[in-house]
Amino acid sequence: MRTVRTARHADTGGAGGHSRILGIGGYRPWRVVANTELCAAIDSTDEWIETRSGIRERRFAAPDETLHSMALAAAGKALAAAGVDPREIDLVVLASMSQLDQTPPLSVRVAQALGARAAAAIDLSAACAGFCHAIAIASDAVRAGSARNVLVIGAERMTDIVERTDRGSAFLFADGAGAMVVGSAAAPGIGPVVRRADGAYSEALRMTAPWGDSAGARPWMRMDGRRIFRWAMDEVAPAAAEALRAADVSPADLGAFVPHQANLRIIDLMAERLGLGPRTAVAQDVVRMGNTSAASIPLALETLLAEGQAGSGDTALLVGFGAGLNYAAQVVVLP
Ligand code: UT7
């Protein structure tokens, strides 16, 4: 049987080498929306929202803060932080659940605007788990030598798919974008991914109708929050522990815990289940940003680094979970 050469970038340290995160960047829309602004439409209170979710405020994008512009801004910051020229990016992976245009892929337009002329670009649909799935794909591509550098982006305008009057979700979701550059490294900087999908829960987070339904109704997102909460505790928390074991990092030594910013109660309970100690910084970006789906992990990590709660060389456990239901978790070393 004939064989083929498998790695394009063996000379760059990719093949047989390791991967790591080189830089992180985020974009937060300007408009800050307090709980009180949303309460009338959903018959709720500031106190209920904060007690049940931890959220005090979130950001809603203005009309000119598009998915494209937010993704571009976050990607530009990540590239600058990484010191990587856009022309050295071989692959762009953009995770989003609120990209309303079926085609062309948003990632292609972002790559074009950045001047990433050598890059292939694909969109990834895995809802709030998307960013961690994309990091795993990026890491594998770099380690296999099929890409020198991969730009991973999570971008969401959840306000386009969440109905303002939906009591179960309107107070939770928000807008923003985050990005990371993954490149080659001499030592391991991204641990093994632990990931799984369970279609038995596919109704727990879904759209009310397909686009272009004969009735002409606009589809909106609906969520069985209580069911997802239980699943996150039963399925995702053990998977997060498994990601720590797979990377050979003990809970006591973990620098930062950065789960998807779905709900502060989920974050705190997961931290407790993992047995994290006082040395581990726990991301709480949800308090000020709400749930930004695929963008929440890079945004939360950017905050921890900016506030000095985590630093270069620290380990961080990333855990993405959401619609599907679907999860992915891995330990990374911070740039
Ligand atoms: O990011 C993708 C994945 N999504 C998630 O991870 C979301 C996970 N789930 C959650 O974050 C939580 O389930 C929510 C924050 C969405 C809801 O919190 P909860 O503690 O699970 O509330 P619940 O749905 O069990 O409702 C408790 C009570 C109910 O009243 P009764 O039956 O106890 O009298 C609801 O009718 O709160 C009531 N309620 C509200 N009250 C005021 C439900 N929504 C509201 C509301 N304001 N917006």
PDB file of N, CA and C in Angstrom, residues 67 71 92-99 106-107 122-135 137 151-158 176-179 292-296 298:
ATOM      1  N   LEU A  67     -21.796  40.773  14.332  1.00  0.00           N
ATOM      2  CA  LEU A  67     -20.951  39.604  14.618  1.00  0.00           C
ATOM      3  C   LEU A  67     -19.593  39.779  13.956  1.00  0.00           C
ATOM      4  N   ALA A  71     -16.184  40.071  16.059  1.00  0.00           N
ATOM      5  CA  ALA A  71     -15.203  38.998  15.851  1.00  0.00           C
ATOM      6  C   ALA A  71     -13.872  39.576  15.390  1.00  0.00           C
ATOM      7  N   VAL A  92      -8.700  29.564  10.363  1.00  0.00           N
ATOM      8  CA  VAL A  92      -9.569  30.324  11.274  1.00  0.00           C
ATOM      9  C   VAL A  92     -10.773  29.437  11.591  1.00  0.00           C
ATOM     10  N   VAL A  93     -11.059  29.236  12.872  1.00  0.00           N
ATOM     11  CA  VAL A  93     -12.250  28.469  13.282  1.00  0.00           C
ATOM     12  C   VAL A  93     -13.120  29.413  14.105  1.00  0.00           C
ATOM     13  N   LEU A  94     -14.314  29.692  13.632  1.00  0.00           N
ATOM     14  CA  LEU A  94     -15.200  30.641  14.317  1.00  0.00           C
ATOM     15  C   LEU A  94     -16.428  29.912  14.856  1.00  0.00           C
ATOM     16  N   ALA A  95     -16.579  29.932  16.160  1.00  0.00           N
ATOM     17  CA  ALA A  95     -17.722  29.273  16.805  1.00  0.00           C
ATOM     18  C   ALA A  95     -18.805  30.308  17.093  1.00  0.00           C
ATOM     19  N   SER A  96     -20.043  29.986  16.705  1.00  0.00           N
ATOM     20  CA  SER A  96     -21.169  30.885  16.976  1.00  0.00           C
ATOM     21  C   SER A  96     -22.478  30.109  16.882  1.00  0.00           C
ATOM     22  N   MET A  97     -23.448  30.492  17.711  1.00  0.00           N
ATOM     23  CA  MET A  97     -24.790  29.922  17.559  1.00  0.00           C
ATOM     24  C   MET A  97     -25.794  30.989  17.115  1.00  0.00           C
ATOM     25  N   SER A  98     -25.299  32.221  16.927  1.00  0.00           N
ATOM     26  CA  SER A  98     -26.209  33.311  16.583  1.00  0.00           C
ATOM     27  C   SER A  98     -25.874  33.919  15.219  1.00  0.00           C
ATOM     28  N   GLN A  99     -25.157  33.143  14.383  1.00  0.00           N
ATOM     29  CA  GLN A  99     -24.826  33.576  13.028  1.00  0.00           C
ATOM     30  C   GLN A  99     -26.048  33.277  12.154  1.00  0.00           C
ATOM     31  N   LEU A 106     -18.999  33.082   8.218  1.00  0.00           N
ATOM     32  CA  LEU A 106     -18.524  34.352   8.774  1.00  0.00           C
ATOM     33  C   LEU A 106     -16.994  34.349   8.901  1.00  0.00           C
ATOM     34  N   SER A 107     -16.436  33.180   9.229  1.00  0.00           N
ATOM     35  CA  SER A 107     -14.986  33.063   9.413  1.00  0.00           C
ATOM     36  C   SER A 107     -14.226  33.493   8.155  1.00  0.00           C
ATOM     37  N   ILE A 122     -13.358  28.175   8.664  1.00  0.00           N
ATOM     38  CA  ILE A 122     -14.599  27.409   8.816  1.00  0.00           C
ATOM     39  C   ILE A 122     -15.382  27.913  10.024  1.00  0.00           C
ATOM     40  N   ASP A 123     -16.712  27.817   9.925  1.00  0.00           N
ATOM     41  CA  ASP A 123     -17.575  28.109  11.078  1.00  0.00           C
ATOM     42  C   ASP A 123     -17.897  26.807  11.791  1.00  0.00           C
ATOM     43  N   LEU A 124     -18.076  26.906  13.081  1.00  0.00           N
ATOM     44  CA  LEU A 124     -18.334  25.714  13.895  1.00  0.00           C
ATOM     45  C   LEU A 124     -19.601  25.939  14.708  1.00  0.00           C
ATOM     46  N   SER A 125     -20.531  24.994  14.631  1.00  0.00           N
ATOM     47  CA  SER A 125     -21.791  25.131  15.355  1.00  0.00           C
ATOM     48  C   SER A 125     -21.843  24.131  16.498  1.00  0.00           C
ATOM     49  N   ALA A 126     -21.492  24.558  17.691  1.00  0.00           N
ATOM     50  CA  ALA A 126     -21.611  23.706  18.873  1.00  0.00           C
ATOM     51  C   ALA A 126     -22.074  24.545  20.060  1.00  0.00           C
ATOM     52  N   ALA A 127     -22.831  25.612  19.754  1.00  0.00           N
ATOM     53  CA  ALA A 127     -23.440  26.473  20.772  1.00  0.00           C
ATOM     54  C   ALA A 127     -22.413  26.908  21.824  1.00  0.00           C
ATOM     55  N   CYS A 128     -22.798  26.822  23.109  1.00  0.00           N
ATOM     56  CA  CYS A 128     -21.937  27.351  24.166  1.00  0.00           C
ATOM     57  C   CYS A 128     -20.682  26.491  24.389  1.00  0.00           C
ATOM     58  N   ALA A 129     -20.661  25.282  23.788  1.00  0.00           N
ATOM     59  CA  ALA A 129     -19.462  24.434  23.888  1.00  0.00           C
ATOM     60  C   ALA A 129     -18.481  24.737  22.757  1.00  0.00           C
ATOM     61  N   GLY A 130     -18.880  25.608  21.834  1.00  0.00           N
ATOM     62  CA  GLY A 130     -18.126  25.802  20.597  1.00  0.00           C
ATOM     63  C   GLY A 130     -16.679  26.194  20.775  1.00  0.00           C
ATOM     64  N   PHE A 131     -16.400  27.100  21.734  1.00  0.00           N
ATOM     65  CA  PHE A 131     -15.028  27.597  21.842  1.00  0.00           C
ATOM     66  C   PHE A 131     -14.049  26.487  22.239  1.00  0.00           C
ATOM     67  N   CYS A 132     -14.444  25.643  23.175  1.00  0.00           N
ATOM     68  CA  CYS A 132     -13.531  24.566  23.606  1.00  0.00           C
ATOM     69  C   CYS A 132     -13.378  23.499  22.514  1.00  0.00           C
ATOM     70  N   HIS A 133     -14.444  23.229  21.763  1.00  0.00           N
ATOM     71  CA  HIS A 133     -14.305  22.325  20.614  1.00  0.00           C
ATOM     72  C   HIS A 133     -13.324  22.919  19.606  1.00  0.00           C
ATOM     73  N   ALA A 134     -13.425  24.221  19.371  1.00  0.00           N
ATOM     74  CA  ALA A 134     -12.550  24.877  18.389  1.00  0.00           C
ATOM     75  C   ALA A 134     -11.087  24.856  18.857  1.00  0.00           C
ATOM     76  N   ILE A 135     -10.873  25.055  20.152  1.00  0.00           N
ATOM     77  CA  ILE A 135      -9.492  24.997  20.686  1.00  0.00           C
ATOM     78  C   ILE A 135      -8.912  23.593  20.471  1.00  0.00           C
ATOM     79  N   ILE A 137      -9.703  21.428  18.097  1.00  0.00           N
ATOM     80  CA  ILE A 137      -9.412  21.278  16.663  1.00  0.00           C
ATOM     81  C   ILE A 137      -8.121  22.033  16.320  1.00  0.00           C
ATOM     82  N   LEU A 151      -6.365  30.659  14.354  1.00  0.00           N
ATOM     83  CA  LEU A 151      -7.115  31.707  15.042  1.00  0.00           C
ATOM     84  C   LEU A 151      -8.476  31.141  15.422  1.00  0.00           C
ATOM     85  N   VAL A 152      -8.750  31.097  16.715  1.00  0.00           N
ATOM     86  CA  VAL A 152     -10.037  30.580  17.218  1.00  0.00           C
ATOM     87  C   VAL A 152     -10.868  31.766  17.706  1.00  0.00           C
ATOM     88  N   ILE A 153     -12.103  31.854  17.246  1.00  0.00           N
ATOM     89  CA  ILE A 153     -12.976  32.992  17.616  1.00  0.00           C
ATOM     90  C   ILE A 153     -14.314  32.460  18.113  1.00  0.00           C
ATOM     91  N   GLY A 154     -14.839  33.057  19.171  1.00  0.00           N
ATOM     92  CA  GLY A 154     -16.221  32.821  19.597  1.00  0.00           C
ATOM     93  C   GLY A 154     -16.932  34.160  19.518  1.00  0.00           C
ATOM     94  N   ALA A 155     -18.006  34.250  18.737  1.00  0.00           N
ATOM     95  CA  ALA A 155     -18.690  35.540  18.569  1.00  0.00           C
ATOM     96  C   ALA A 155     -20.195  35.324  18.643  1.00  0.00           C
ATOM     97  N   GLU A 156     -20.870  36.163  19.415  1.00  0.00           N
ATOM     98  CA  GLU A 156     -22.318  35.973  19.581  1.00  0.00           C
ATOM     99  C   GLU A 156     -23.052  37.307  19.665  1.00  0.00           C
ATOM    100  N   ARG A 157     -24.219  37.337  18.997  1.00  0.00           N
ATOM    101  CA  ARG A 157     -25.233  38.373  19.238  1.00  0.00           C
ATOM    102  C   ARG A 157     -26.471  37.607  19.665  1.00  0.00           C
ATOM    103  N   MET A 158     -26.458  37.158  20.918  1.00  0.00           N
ATOM    104  CA  MET A 158     -27.565  36.338  21.417  1.00  0.00           C
ATOM    105  C   MET A 158     -28.870  37.118  21.397  1.00  0.00           C
ATOM    106  N   GLY A 176     -21.145  39.568  22.606  1.00  0.00           N
ATOM    107  CA  GLY A 176     -19.706  39.818  22.744  1.00  0.00           C
ATOM    108  C   GLY A 176     -18.908  38.862  21.879  1.00  0.00           C
ATOM    109  N   ALA A 177     -17.576  39.033  21.903  1.00  0.00           N
ATOM    110  CA  ALA A 177     -16.699  38.151  21.125  1.00  0.00           C
ATOM    111  C   ALA A 177     -15.364  37.989  21.837  1.00  0.00           C
ATOM    112  N   GLY A 178     -14.763  36.820  21.656  1.00  0.00           N
ATOM    113  CA  GLY A 178     -13.441  36.558  22.229  1.00  0.00           C
ATOM    114  C   GLY A 178     -12.647  35.714  21.251  1.00  0.00           C
ATOM    115  N   ALA A 179     -11.322  35.787  21.354  1.00  0.00           N
ATOM    116  CA  ALA A 179     -10.484  35.048  20.400  1.00  0.00           C
ATOM    117  C   ALA A 179      -9.176  34.620  21.049  1.00  0.00           C
ATOM    118  N   THR A 292     -22.594  34.806  27.319  1.00  0.00           N
ATOM    119  CA  THR A 292     -22.307  35.164  25.918  1.00  0.00           C
ATOM    120  C   THR A 292     -21.974  33.921  25.094  1.00  0.00           C
ATOM    121  N   SER A 293     -22.485  32.758  25.513  1.00  0.00           N
ATOM    122  CA  SER A 293     -22.367  31.519  24.742  1.00  0.00           C
ATOM    123  C   SER A 293     -20.909  31.248  24.330  1.00  0.00           C
ATOM    124  N   ALA A 294     -20.643  31.091  23.038  1.00  0.00           N
ATOM    125  CA  ALA A 294     -19.295  30.691  22.587  1.00  0.00           C
ATOM    126  C   ALA A 294     -18.215  31.729  22.899  1.00  0.00           C
ATOM    127  N   ALA A 295     -18.623  32.956  23.243  1.00  0.00           N
ATOM    128  CA  ALA A 295     -17.632  33.998  23.533  1.00  0.00           C
ATOM    129  C   ALA A 295     -17.257  34.050  25.010  1.00  0.00           C
ATOM    130  N   SER A 296     -17.990  33.314  25.861  1.00  0.00           N
ATOM    131  CA  SER A 296     -17.854  33.573  27.302  1.00  0.00           C
ATOM    132  C   SER A 296     -16.504  33.141  27.873  1.00  0.00           C
ATOM    133  N   PRO A 298     -13.258  32.877  26.365  1.00  0.00           N
ATOM    134  CA  PRO A 298     -12.146  33.811  26.139  1.00  0.00           C
ATOM    135  C   PRO A 298     -12.356  35.159  26.827  1.00  0.00           C
TER     136      PRO A 298
END
